């Protein structure tokens, strides 16, 4: 009889656990932060771990953003990281959300905010989250000879060409400024 009860208990325990799958988003509770790793209770037979390189694009510290007991959403990279834990990424989830928001803005022809990070031959590269947008020199609002003065500036851009397959995104500050002038 005891063996049957143990089987029933084991089955009930197994059924009570969440079913997790790689490539999906899961919510959990931060258990602890040790060094640069965030340990997460997923309601699963193994805990989740968000390592430093899957936490943020910025130089944020995990302990500055989270503490034990906080809810956290993350993308499941692997069900077993080699140490028996579920490997998670908040960075990939953030990337997915930023891309969806960016694509929605492009589809609805809304302007996007981007910061100029690089000066290249013929224009500048601006980033919106982690999405790189090329802005040709002819599409900048002001005519300048030295593009270096744009580095670090925030620009409001209209996306004039978007081809995700070729990873080609072209923005225009000038076109957006012209549209704003016409509205006024």
N, C-alpha and C. Protein backbone atom coordinates (compact mmCIF):
# COMPACT_ATOMS: atom_id res chain seq x y z
N UNK A 1 0.82 -1.21 0.00
CA UNK A 1 0.00 0.00 0.00
C UNK A 1 0.86 1.26 0.00
N UNK A 2 1.93 1.25 0.78
CA UNK A 2 2.80 2.42 0.87
C UNK A 2 3.44 2.72 -0.48
N UNK A 3 3.78 1.67 -1.23
CA UNK A 3 4.40 1.86 -2.54
C UNK A 3 3.44 2.57 -3.49
N UNK A 4 2.16 2.21 -3.46
CA UNK A 4 1.15 2.83 -4.30
C UNK A 4 0.96 4.30 -3.92
N UNK A 5 0.96 4.60 -2.61
CA UNK A 5 0.83 5.98 -2.14
C UNK A 5 2.04 6.81 -2.58
N UNK A 6 3.23 6.20 -2.52
CA UNK A 6 4.43 6.91 -2.96
C UNK A 6 4.35 7.22 -4.45
N UNK A 7 3.85 6.28 -5.24
CA UNK A 7 3.69 6.51 -6.68
C UNK A 7 2.69 7.63 -6.93
N UNK A 8 1.57 7.61 -6.21
CA UNK A 8 0.56 8.66 -6.36
C UNK A 8 1.13 10.02 -5.99
N UNK A 9 1.87 10.07 -4.86
CA UNK A 9 2.48 11.32 -4.43
C UNK A 9 3.49 11.82 -5.47
N UNK A 10 4.30 10.91 -5.98
CA UNK A 10 5.29 11.29 -6.99
C UNK A 10 4.60 11.81 -8.24
N UNK A 11 3.50 11.17 -8.63
CA UNK A 11 2.75 11.61 -9.81
C UNK A 11 2.11 12.97 -9.56
N UNK A 12 1.52 13.16 -8.38
CA UNK A 12 0.91 14.45 -8.04
C UNK A 12 1.96 15.55 -8.04
N UNK A 13 3.14 15.26 -7.48
CA UNK A 13 4.23 16.23 -7.45
C UNK A 13 4.66 16.60 -8.87
N UNK A 14 4.84 15.60 -9.70
CA UNK A 14 5.26 15.82 -11.09
C UNK A 14 4.21 16.65 -11.84
N UNK A 15 2.92 16.34 -11.61
CA UNK A 15 1.84 17.07 -12.28
C UNK A 15 1.73 18.51 -11.80
N UNK A 16 2.15 18.78 -10.54
CA UNK A 16 2.04 20.13 -10.00
C UNK A 16 3.11 21.07 -10.56
N UNK A 17 4.17 20.49 -11.12
CA UNK A 17 5.26 21.32 -11.66
C UNK A 17 4.88 21.90 -13.02
N UNK A 18 5.39 23.08 -13.28
CA UNK A 18 5.16 23.71 -14.57
C UNK A 18 5.83 22.91 -15.67
N UNK A 19 5.24 22.96 -16.83
CA UNK A 19 5.86 22.36 -18.01
C UNK A 19 6.60 23.48 -18.73
N UNK A 20 7.90 23.38 -18.81
CA UNK A 20 8.71 24.41 -19.44
C UNK A 20 9.26 23.91 -20.76
N UNK A 21 9.54 24.85 -21.66
CA UNK A 21 10.03 24.48 -22.98
C UNK A 21 11.01 25.55 -23.46
N UNK A 22 12.10 25.10 -24.08
CA UNK A 22 13.08 26.03 -24.64
C UNK A 22 12.41 26.94 -25.66
N UNK A 23 12.84 28.22 -25.67
CA UNK A 23 12.31 29.16 -26.64
C UNK A 23 11.03 29.85 -26.20
N UNK A 24 10.60 29.60 -24.97
CA UNK A 24 9.38 30.26 -24.47
C UNK A 24 9.74 31.23 -23.36
N UNK A 25 8.79 32.07 -23.00
CA UNK A 25 8.97 33.05 -21.93
C UNK A 25 8.35 32.49 -20.67
N UNK A 26 9.06 32.66 -19.56
CA UNK A 26 8.59 32.15 -18.29
C UNK A 26 8.71 33.25 -17.23
N UNK A 27 7.83 33.21 -16.25
CA UNK A 27 7.92 34.14 -15.13
C UNK A 27 8.30 33.37 -13.88
N UNK A 28 9.16 33.97 -13.09
CA UNK A 28 9.58 33.34 -11.85
C UNK A 28 9.84 34.38 -10.79
N UNK A 29 10.34 33.90 -9.65
CA UNK A 29 10.66 34.78 -8.52
C UNK A 29 12.14 34.69 -8.24
N UNK A 30 12.79 35.84 -8.09
CA UNK A 30 14.21 35.87 -7.78
C UNK A 30 14.41 35.27 -6.39
N UNK A 31 15.28 34.25 -6.32
CA UNK A 31 15.60 33.60 -5.04
C UNK A 31 16.80 34.30 -4.42
N UNK A 32 17.83 34.50 -5.24
CA UNK A 32 19.08 35.04 -4.74
C UNK A 32 19.90 35.60 -5.91
N UNK A 33 20.82 36.49 -5.58
CA UNK A 33 21.76 37.00 -6.57
C UNK A 33 23.15 36.76 -6.00
N UNK A 34 23.91 35.93 -6.70
CA UNK A 34 25.26 35.60 -6.26
C UNK A 34 26.21 36.04 -7.36
N UNK A 35 27.06 36.98 -7.03
CA UNK A 35 27.97 37.54 -8.04
C UNK A 35 27.17 38.20 -9.13
N UNK A 36 27.34 37.74 -10.34
CA UNK A 36 26.60 38.29 -11.48
C UNK A 36 25.52 37.35 -11.99
N UNK A 37 25.12 36.39 -11.18
CA UNK A 37 24.10 35.44 -11.60
C UNK A 37 22.83 35.62 -10.77
N UNK A 38 21.70 35.58 -11.47
CA UNK A 38 20.40 35.70 -10.82
C UNK A 38 19.79 34.30 -10.76
N UNK A 39 19.46 33.83 -9.55
CA UNK A 39 18.82 32.52 -9.37
C UNK A 39 17.32 32.73 -9.23
N UNK A 40 16.55 31.96 -10.03
CA UNK A 40 15.12 32.18 -10.14
C UNK A 40 14.34 30.89 -9.84
N UNK A 41 13.31 31.02 -8.97
CA UNK A 41 12.40 29.91 -8.71
C UNK A 41 11.33 29.95 -9.80
N UNK A 42 11.25 28.89 -10.57
CA UNK A 42 10.32 28.82 -11.70
C UNK A 42 9.10 27.95 -11.40
N UNK A 43 9.03 27.38 -10.19
CA UNK A 43 7.96 26.43 -9.91
C UNK A 43 8.17 25.15 -10.69
N UNK A 44 9.43 24.83 -10.94
CA UNK A 44 9.83 23.69 -11.74
C UNK A 44 10.80 22.88 -10.89
N UNK A 45 11.12 21.66 -11.32
CA UNK A 45 12.00 20.82 -10.50
C UNK A 45 13.43 21.35 -10.42
N UNK A 46 13.79 22.28 -11.29
CA UNK A 46 15.11 22.90 -11.24
C UNK A 46 14.93 24.42 -11.23
N UNK A 47 15.89 25.10 -10.63
CA UNK A 47 15.86 26.57 -10.62
C UNK A 47 16.38 27.10 -11.94
N UNK A 48 16.07 28.34 -12.21
CA UNK A 48 16.59 29.01 -13.39
C UNK A 48 17.75 29.90 -13.02
N UNK A 49 18.68 30.10 -13.96
CA UNK A 49 19.82 30.99 -13.74
C UNK A 49 19.92 31.94 -14.92
N UNK A 50 20.05 33.24 -14.60
CA UNK A 50 20.33 34.25 -15.62
C UNK A 50 21.78 34.66 -15.41
N UNK A 51 22.71 34.20 -16.28
CA UNK A 51 24.11 34.61 -16.13
C UNK A 51 24.33 36.05 -16.57
N UNK A 52 25.45 36.62 -16.20
CA UNK A 52 25.76 38.02 -16.49
C UNK A 52 25.62 38.37 -17.96
N UNK A 53 26.14 37.55 -18.86
CA UNK A 53 26.10 37.88 -20.28
C UNK A 53 24.69 37.75 -20.89
N UNK A 54 23.73 37.21 -20.14
CA UNK A 54 22.35 37.12 -20.63
C UNK A 54 21.42 38.05 -19.84
N UNK A 55 22.04 38.96 -19.06
CA UNK A 55 21.23 39.84 -18.22
C UNK A 55 20.91 41.17 -18.89
N UNK A 56 21.93 41.84 -19.44
CA UNK A 56 21.69 43.19 -19.93
C UNK A 56 22.69 43.60 -20.99
N UNK A 57 22.25 44.53 -21.84
CA UNK A 57 23.16 45.10 -22.83
C UNK A 57 24.01 46.20 -22.21
N UNK A 58 23.51 46.77 -21.13
CA UNK A 58 24.21 47.86 -20.46
C UNK A 58 25.11 47.28 -19.39
N UNK A 59 25.83 48.16 -18.72
CA UNK A 59 26.71 47.71 -17.63
C UNK A 59 25.98 47.71 -16.30
N UNK A 60 24.74 47.26 -16.31
CA UNK A 60 23.95 47.19 -15.08
C UNK A 60 24.42 46.00 -14.25
N UNK A 61 24.24 46.11 -12.95
CA UNK A 61 24.49 44.98 -12.06
C UNK A 61 23.14 44.37 -11.71
N UNK A 62 23.12 43.07 -11.61
CA UNK A 62 21.88 42.37 -11.29
C UNK A 62 21.31 42.86 -9.96
N UNK A 63 22.19 43.08 -8.98
CA UNK A 63 21.74 43.50 -7.64
C UNK A 63 21.18 44.92 -7.64
N UNK A 64 21.51 45.74 -8.66
CA UNK A 64 20.94 47.08 -8.74
C UNK A 64 19.52 47.06 -9.27
N UNK A 65 19.19 46.04 -10.04
CA UNK A 65 17.87 45.97 -10.67
C UNK A 65 16.91 45.02 -9.95
N UNK A 66 17.44 43.94 -9.35
CA UNK A 66 16.58 42.94 -8.72
C UNK A 66 17.04 42.64 -7.30
N UNK A 67 16.08 42.14 -6.51
CA UNK A 67 16.40 41.63 -5.17
C UNK A 67 15.54 40.39 -4.94
N UNK A 68 15.88 39.61 -3.94
CA UNK A 68 15.14 38.39 -3.64
C UNK A 68 13.66 38.73 -3.45
N UNK A 69 12.81 37.92 -4.06
CA UNK A 69 11.36 38.12 -3.96
C UNK A 69 10.76 38.83 -5.15
N UNK A 70 11.58 39.50 -5.97
CA UNK A 70 11.07 40.20 -7.16
C UNK A 70 10.61 39.21 -8.22
N UNK A 71 9.58 39.59 -8.96
CA UNK A 71 9.14 38.80 -10.11
C UNK A 71 10.04 39.15 -11.29
N UNK A 72 10.33 38.15 -12.11
CA UNK A 72 11.19 38.36 -13.27
C UNK A 72 10.68 37.53 -14.44
N UNK A 73 10.70 38.12 -15.63
CA UNK A 73 10.34 37.39 -16.84
C UNK A 73 11.62 37.14 -17.63
N UNK A 74 11.72 35.96 -18.20
CA UNK A 74 12.93 35.62 -18.95
C UNK A 74 12.59 34.62 -20.05
N UNK A 75 13.49 34.56 -21.00
CA UNK A 75 13.40 33.65 -22.14
C UNK A 75 14.19 32.39 -21.80
N UNK A 76 13.64 31.21 -22.06
CA UNK A 76 14.34 29.96 -21.76
C UNK A 76 15.28 29.62 -22.92
N UNK A 77 16.59 29.60 -22.63
CA UNK A 77 17.58 29.26 -23.64
C UNK A 77 17.81 27.75 -23.70
N UNK A 78 18.00 27.13 -22.52
CA UNK A 78 18.25 25.68 -22.44
C UNK A 78 17.60 25.14 -21.17
N UNK A 79 17.09 23.94 -21.27
CA UNK A 79 16.46 23.30 -20.11
C UNK A 79 17.48 22.79 -19.12
N UNK A 80 18.72 22.55 -19.57
CA UNK A 80 19.77 22.11 -18.66
C UNK A 80 21.07 22.78 -19.07
N UNK A 81 21.61 23.60 -18.17
CA UNK A 81 22.83 24.34 -18.49
C UNK A 81 24.10 23.54 -18.24
N UNK A 82 23.97 22.26 -17.96
CA UNK A 82 25.13 21.42 -17.66
C UNK A 82 25.31 21.23 -16.16
N UNK A 83 24.64 22.08 -15.38
CA UNK A 83 24.71 21.97 -13.91
C UNK A 83 23.33 21.65 -13.34
N UNK A 84 22.39 21.31 -14.22
CA UNK A 84 21.05 20.94 -13.76
C UNK A 84 20.09 22.09 -13.63
N UNK A 85 20.49 23.28 -14.01
CA UNK A 85 19.62 24.45 -13.93
C UNK A 85 19.09 24.83 -15.31
N UNK A 86 17.98 25.58 -15.31
CA UNK A 86 17.40 26.08 -16.54
C UNK A 86 18.11 27.39 -16.88
N UNK A 87 18.70 27.46 -18.08
CA UNK A 87 19.43 28.66 -18.50
C UNK A 87 18.45 29.68 -19.07
N UNK A 88 18.44 30.87 -18.46
CA UNK A 88 17.50 31.92 -18.83
C UNK A 88 18.21 33.15 -19.38
N UNK A 89 17.44 33.99 -20.08
CA UNK A 89 17.98 35.24 -20.61
C UNK A 89 16.92 36.33 -20.54
N UNK A 90 17.24 37.40 -19.81
CA UNK A 90 16.35 38.57 -19.84
C UNK A 90 16.71 39.44 -21.02
N UNK A 91 17.94 39.35 -21.47
CA UNK A 91 18.41 40.16 -22.60
C UNK A 91 17.69 39.77 -23.89
N UNK A 92 17.53 38.49 -24.13
CA UNK A 92 16.85 38.04 -25.37
C UNK A 92 15.37 38.41 -25.35
N UNK A 93 14.77 38.35 -24.16
CA UNK A 93 13.37 38.75 -24.05
C UNK A 93 13.25 40.25 -24.33
N UNK A 94 14.17 41.03 -23.77
CA UNK A 94 14.20 42.47 -23.99
C UNK A 94 14.38 42.76 -25.49
N UNK A 95 15.27 42.02 -26.14
CA UNK A 95 15.51 42.20 -27.57
C UNK A 95 14.23 41.93 -28.36
N UNK A 96 13.55 40.86 -28.02
CA UNK A 96 12.31 40.50 -28.70
C UNK A 96 11.26 41.59 -28.53
N UNK A 97 11.11 42.10 -27.31
CA UNK A 97 10.12 43.15 -27.04
C UNK A 97 10.48 44.45 -27.76
N UNK A 98 11.77 44.81 -27.76
CA UNK A 98 12.21 46.03 -28.46
C UNK A 98 11.97 45.92 -29.96
N UNK A 99 12.26 44.75 -30.52
CA UNK A 99 12.07 44.54 -31.96
C UNK A 99 10.58 44.64 -32.31
N UNK A 100 9.72 44.04 -31.49
CA UNK A 100 8.27 44.10 -31.75
C UNK A 100 7.78 45.54 -31.69
N UNK A 101 8.25 46.30 -30.69
CA UNK A 101 7.86 47.70 -30.55
C UNK A 101 8.37 48.52 -31.75
N UNK A 102 9.61 48.26 -32.15
CA UNK A 102 10.20 48.96 -33.29
C UNK A 102 9.41 48.67 -34.56
N UNK A 103 9.13 47.39 -34.81
CA UNK A 103 8.38 47.00 -36.01
C UNK A 103 6.98 47.59 -36.02
N UNK A 104 6.37 47.69 -34.84
CA UNK A 104 5.04 48.30 -34.72
C UNK A 104 5.11 49.79 -35.08
N UNK A 105 6.16 50.48 -34.60
CA UNK A 105 6.34 51.89 -34.93
C UNK A 105 6.56 52.08 -36.43
N UNK A 106 7.36 51.20 -37.05
CA UNK A 106 7.62 51.28 -38.48
C UNK A 106 6.32 51.06 -39.26
N UNK A 107 5.57 50.04 -38.87
CA UNK A 107 4.31 49.70 -39.55
C UNK A 107 3.31 50.86 -39.46
N UNK A 108 3.27 51.51 -38.30
CA UNK A 108 2.33 52.62 -38.09
C UNK A 108 2.92 53.98 -38.48
N UNK A 109 4.10 53.95 -39.09
CA UNK A 109 4.80 55.16 -39.54
C UNK A 109 5.00 56.17 -38.43
N UNK A 110 5.30 55.67 -37.24
CA UNK A 110 5.61 56.54 -36.10
C UNK A 110 7.11 56.78 -36.07
N UNK A 111 7.53 57.97 -35.61
CA UNK A 111 8.97 58.22 -35.50
C UNK A 111 9.59 57.36 -34.40
N UNK A 112 10.88 57.09 -34.54
CA UNK A 112 11.62 56.33 -33.53
C UNK A 112 12.75 57.20 -32.99
N UNK A 113 13.05 57.03 -31.72
CA UNK A 113 14.17 57.73 -31.09
C UNK A 113 15.39 56.84 -31.18
N UNK A 114 16.51 57.41 -31.60
CA UNK A 114 17.74 56.65 -31.71
C UNK A 114 18.92 57.54 -31.34
N UNK A 115 19.95 56.92 -30.80
CA UNK A 115 21.16 57.64 -30.39
C UNK A 115 22.29 57.32 -31.36
N UNK A 116 22.97 58.36 -31.84
CA UNK A 116 24.06 58.16 -32.78
C UNK A 116 25.25 57.56 -32.02
N UNK A 117 25.69 56.40 -32.51
CA UNK A 117 26.80 55.70 -31.86
C UNK A 117 28.06 55.70 -32.69
N UNK A 118 27.92 55.74 -34.02
CA UNK A 118 29.08 55.67 -34.90
C UNK A 118 28.93 56.62 -36.07
N UNK A 119 30.08 57.09 -36.53
CA UNK A 119 30.13 57.87 -37.76
C UNK A 119 30.80 56.98 -38.80
N UNK A 120 30.12 56.79 -39.94
CA UNK A 120 30.64 55.93 -41.00
C UNK A 120 30.70 56.73 -42.30
N UNK A 121 31.30 56.15 -43.29
CA UNK A 121 31.42 56.80 -44.59
C UNK A 121 30.02 57.05 -45.16
N UNK A 122 29.67 58.31 -45.33
CA UNK A 122 28.40 58.65 -45.94
C UNK A 122 27.25 58.85 -44.99
N UNK A 123 27.47 58.75 -43.68
CA UNK A 123 26.37 58.94 -42.75
C UNK A 123 26.73 58.56 -41.33
N UNK A 124 25.70 58.26 -40.55
CA UNK A 124 25.89 57.87 -39.15
C UNK A 124 25.08 56.61 -38.86
N UNK A 125 25.49 55.90 -37.83
CA UNK A 125 24.73 54.74 -37.32
C UNK A 125 24.12 55.17 -36.00
N UNK A 126 22.81 55.00 -35.90
CA UNK A 126 22.10 55.32 -34.67
C UNK A 126 21.45 54.04 -34.14
N UNK A 127 21.37 53.90 -32.83
CA UNK A 127 20.77 52.70 -32.25
C UNK A 127 19.49 53.06 -31.51
N UNK A 128 18.50 52.22 -31.74
CA UNK A 128 17.21 52.32 -31.06
C UNK A 128 17.10 51.03 -30.26
N UNK A 129 17.39 51.10 -28.96
CA UNK A 129 17.52 49.88 -28.17
C UNK A 129 18.79 49.19 -28.60
N UNK A 130 18.66 48.06 -29.27
CA UNK A 130 19.83 47.38 -29.83
C UNK A 130 19.72 47.24 -31.35
N UNK A 131 18.82 48.01 -31.94
CA UNK A 131 18.60 47.98 -33.38
C UNK A 131 19.40 49.12 -34.02
N UNK A 132 20.22 48.76 -35.01
CA UNK A 132 21.06 49.75 -35.67
C UNK A 132 20.36 50.30 -36.91
N UNK A 133 20.39 51.63 -37.02
CA UNK A 133 19.75 52.32 -38.14
C UNK A 133 20.81 53.17 -38.83
N UNK A 134 20.93 53.01 -40.14
CA UNK A 134 21.84 53.85 -40.91
C UNK A 134 21.09 55.12 -41.33
N UNK A 135 21.71 56.27 -41.07
CA UNK A 135 21.14 57.54 -41.49
C UNK A 135 22.14 58.18 -42.45
N UNK A 136 21.83 58.21 -43.76
CA UNK A 136 22.75 58.84 -44.71
C UNK A 136 22.92 60.33 -44.40
N UNK A 137 24.06 60.86 -44.75
CA UNK A 137 24.34 62.27 -44.48
C UNK A 137 23.28 63.16 -45.13
N UNK A 138 22.78 62.76 -46.29
CA UNK A 138 21.77 63.55 -46.99
C UNK A 138 20.42 63.54 -46.27
N UNK A 139 20.23 62.62 -45.33
CA UNK A 139 18.97 62.51 -44.61
C UNK A 139 19.02 63.14 -43.22
N UNK A 140 20.14 63.78 -42.87
CA UNK A 140 20.23 64.50 -41.60
C UNK A 140 19.55 65.86 -41.76
N UNK A 141 19.01 66.39 -40.68
CA UNK A 141 18.26 67.65 -40.74
C UNK A 141 19.16 68.83 -41.07
N UNK A 142 20.37 68.84 -40.51
CA UNK A 142 21.30 69.96 -40.76
C UNK A 142 22.38 69.50 -41.72
N UNK A 143 22.81 70.41 -42.55
CA UNK A 143 23.94 70.13 -43.44
C UNK A 143 25.20 70.41 -42.66
N UNK A 144 26.02 69.39 -42.48
CA UNK A 144 27.28 69.55 -41.76
C UNK A 144 28.38 68.88 -42.57
N UNK A 145 29.60 69.38 -42.38
CA UNK A 145 30.74 68.77 -43.08
C UNK A 145 31.39 67.70 -42.21
N UNK A 146 31.38 67.91 -40.90
CA UNK A 146 32.00 66.95 -39.99
C UNK A 146 30.92 66.23 -39.19
N UNK A 147 30.66 64.98 -39.53
CA UNK A 147 29.60 64.21 -38.87
C UNK A 147 29.93 63.84 -37.43
N UNK A 148 31.18 64.01 -37.02
CA UNK A 148 31.58 63.64 -35.66
C UNK A 148 30.76 64.39 -34.61
N UNK A 149 30.31 65.60 -34.94
CA UNK A 149 29.51 66.36 -33.98
C UNK A 149 28.16 65.70 -33.68
N UNK A 150 27.73 64.76 -34.51
CA UNK A 150 26.49 64.03 -34.26
C UNK A 150 26.65 62.90 -33.25
N UNK A 151 27.88 62.43 -33.04
CA UNK A 151 28.10 61.29 -32.14
C UNK A 151 27.56 61.61 -30.75
N UNK A 152 26.74 60.70 -30.22
CA UNK A 152 26.16 60.85 -28.89
C UNK A 152 24.83 61.59 -28.88
N UNK A 153 24.43 62.18 -30.00
CA UNK A 153 23.16 62.91 -30.06
C UNK A 153 21.98 61.96 -30.25
N UNK A 154 20.85 62.35 -29.68
CA UNK A 154 19.61 61.62 -29.90
C UNK A 154 18.88 62.22 -31.09
N UNK A 155 18.38 61.38 -31.95
CA UNK A 155 17.67 61.82 -33.15
C UNK A 155 16.28 61.22 -33.18
N UNK A 156 15.32 62.01 -33.67
CA UNK A 156 13.99 61.49 -33.98
C UNK A 156 14.03 61.16 -35.47
N UNK A 157 13.73 59.91 -35.81
CA UNK A 157 13.87 59.45 -37.19
C UNK A 157 12.58 58.84 -37.72
N UNK A 158 12.42 58.97 -39.01
CA UNK A 158 11.38 58.22 -39.71
C UNK A 158 12.11 57.12 -40.47
N UNK A 159 11.66 55.89 -40.33
CA UNK A 159 12.28 54.77 -41.04
C UNK A 159 11.78 54.81 -42.47
N UNK A 160 12.72 54.99 -43.41
CA UNK A 160 12.33 55.10 -44.82
C UNK A 160 12.60 53.81 -45.60
N UNK A 161 13.39 52.92 -45.01
CA UNK A 161 13.62 51.61 -45.63
C UNK A 161 13.82 50.60 -44.52
N UNK A 162 13.06 49.50 -44.60
CA UNK A 162 13.15 48.46 -43.57
C UNK A 162 13.09 47.10 -44.23
N UNK A 163 14.21 46.37 -44.18
CA UNK A 163 14.29 45.03 -44.74
C UNK A 163 14.96 44.13 -43.71
N UNK A 164 14.16 43.50 -42.84
CA UNK A 164 14.75 42.68 -41.76
C UNK A 164 15.55 41.48 -42.26
N UNK A 165 15.18 40.92 -43.42
CA UNK A 165 15.91 39.76 -43.94
C UNK A 165 17.36 40.14 -44.26
N UNK A 166 17.53 41.32 -44.84
CA UNK A 166 18.88 41.78 -45.18
C UNK A 166 19.50 42.61 -44.07
N UNK A 167 18.76 42.74 -42.97
CA UNK A 167 19.20 43.55 -41.82
C UNK A 167 19.55 44.97 -42.26
N UNK A 168 18.70 45.53 -43.11
CA UNK A 168 18.91 46.87 -43.65
C UNK A 168 17.81 47.79 -43.14
N UNK A 169 18.21 48.79 -42.37
CA UNK A 169 17.28 49.78 -41.85
C UNK A 169 17.88 51.15 -42.13
N UNK A 170 17.12 51.98 -42.83
CA UNK A 170 17.58 53.33 -43.16
C UNK A 170 16.58 54.32 -42.56
N UNK A 171 17.11 55.32 -41.87
CA UNK A 171 16.27 56.33 -41.25
C UNK A 171 16.54 57.70 -41.82
N UNK A 172 15.57 58.61 -41.61
CA UNK A 172 15.70 59.97 -42.11
C UNK A 172 15.22 60.96 -41.05
N UNK A 173 16.11 61.82 -40.65
CA UNK A 173 15.75 62.91 -39.75
C UNK A 173 15.10 64.03 -40.57
N UNK A 174 15.60 64.25 -41.77
CA UNK A 174 15.12 65.32 -42.63
C UNK A 174 13.66 65.11 -43.04
N UNK A 175 13.31 63.89 -43.44
CA UNK A 175 11.95 63.60 -43.88
C UNK A 175 10.95 63.82 -42.74
N UNK A 176 11.33 63.41 -41.54
CA UNK A 176 10.46 63.61 -40.38
C UNK A 176 10.29 65.10 -40.11
N UNK A 177 11.37 65.88 -40.18
CA UNK A 177 11.31 67.33 -39.95
C UNK A 177 10.42 68.00 -41.00
N UNK A 178 10.52 67.56 -42.26
CA UNK A 178 9.68 68.11 -43.33
C UNK A 178 8.20 67.81 -43.09
N UNK A 179 7.90 66.60 -42.65
CA UNK A 179 6.50 66.22 -42.35
C UNK A 179 5.95 67.05 -41.20
N UNK A 180 6.78 67.28 -40.19
CA UNK A 180 6.36 68.10 -39.04
C UNK A 180 6.06 69.53 -39.48
N UNK A 181 6.91 70.08 -40.37
CA UNK A 181 6.71 71.44 -40.87
C UNK A 181 5.41 71.55 -41.67
N UNK A 182 5.13 70.53 -42.47
CA UNK A 182 3.92 70.53 -43.28
C UNK A 182 2.66 70.48 -42.41
N UNK A 183 2.72 69.74 -41.31
CA UNK A 183 1.58 69.67 -40.38
C UNK A 183 1.29 71.01 -39.76
N UNK A 184 2.37 71.77 -39.46
CA UNK A 184 2.18 73.09 -38.84
C UNK A 184 1.72 74.09 -39.86
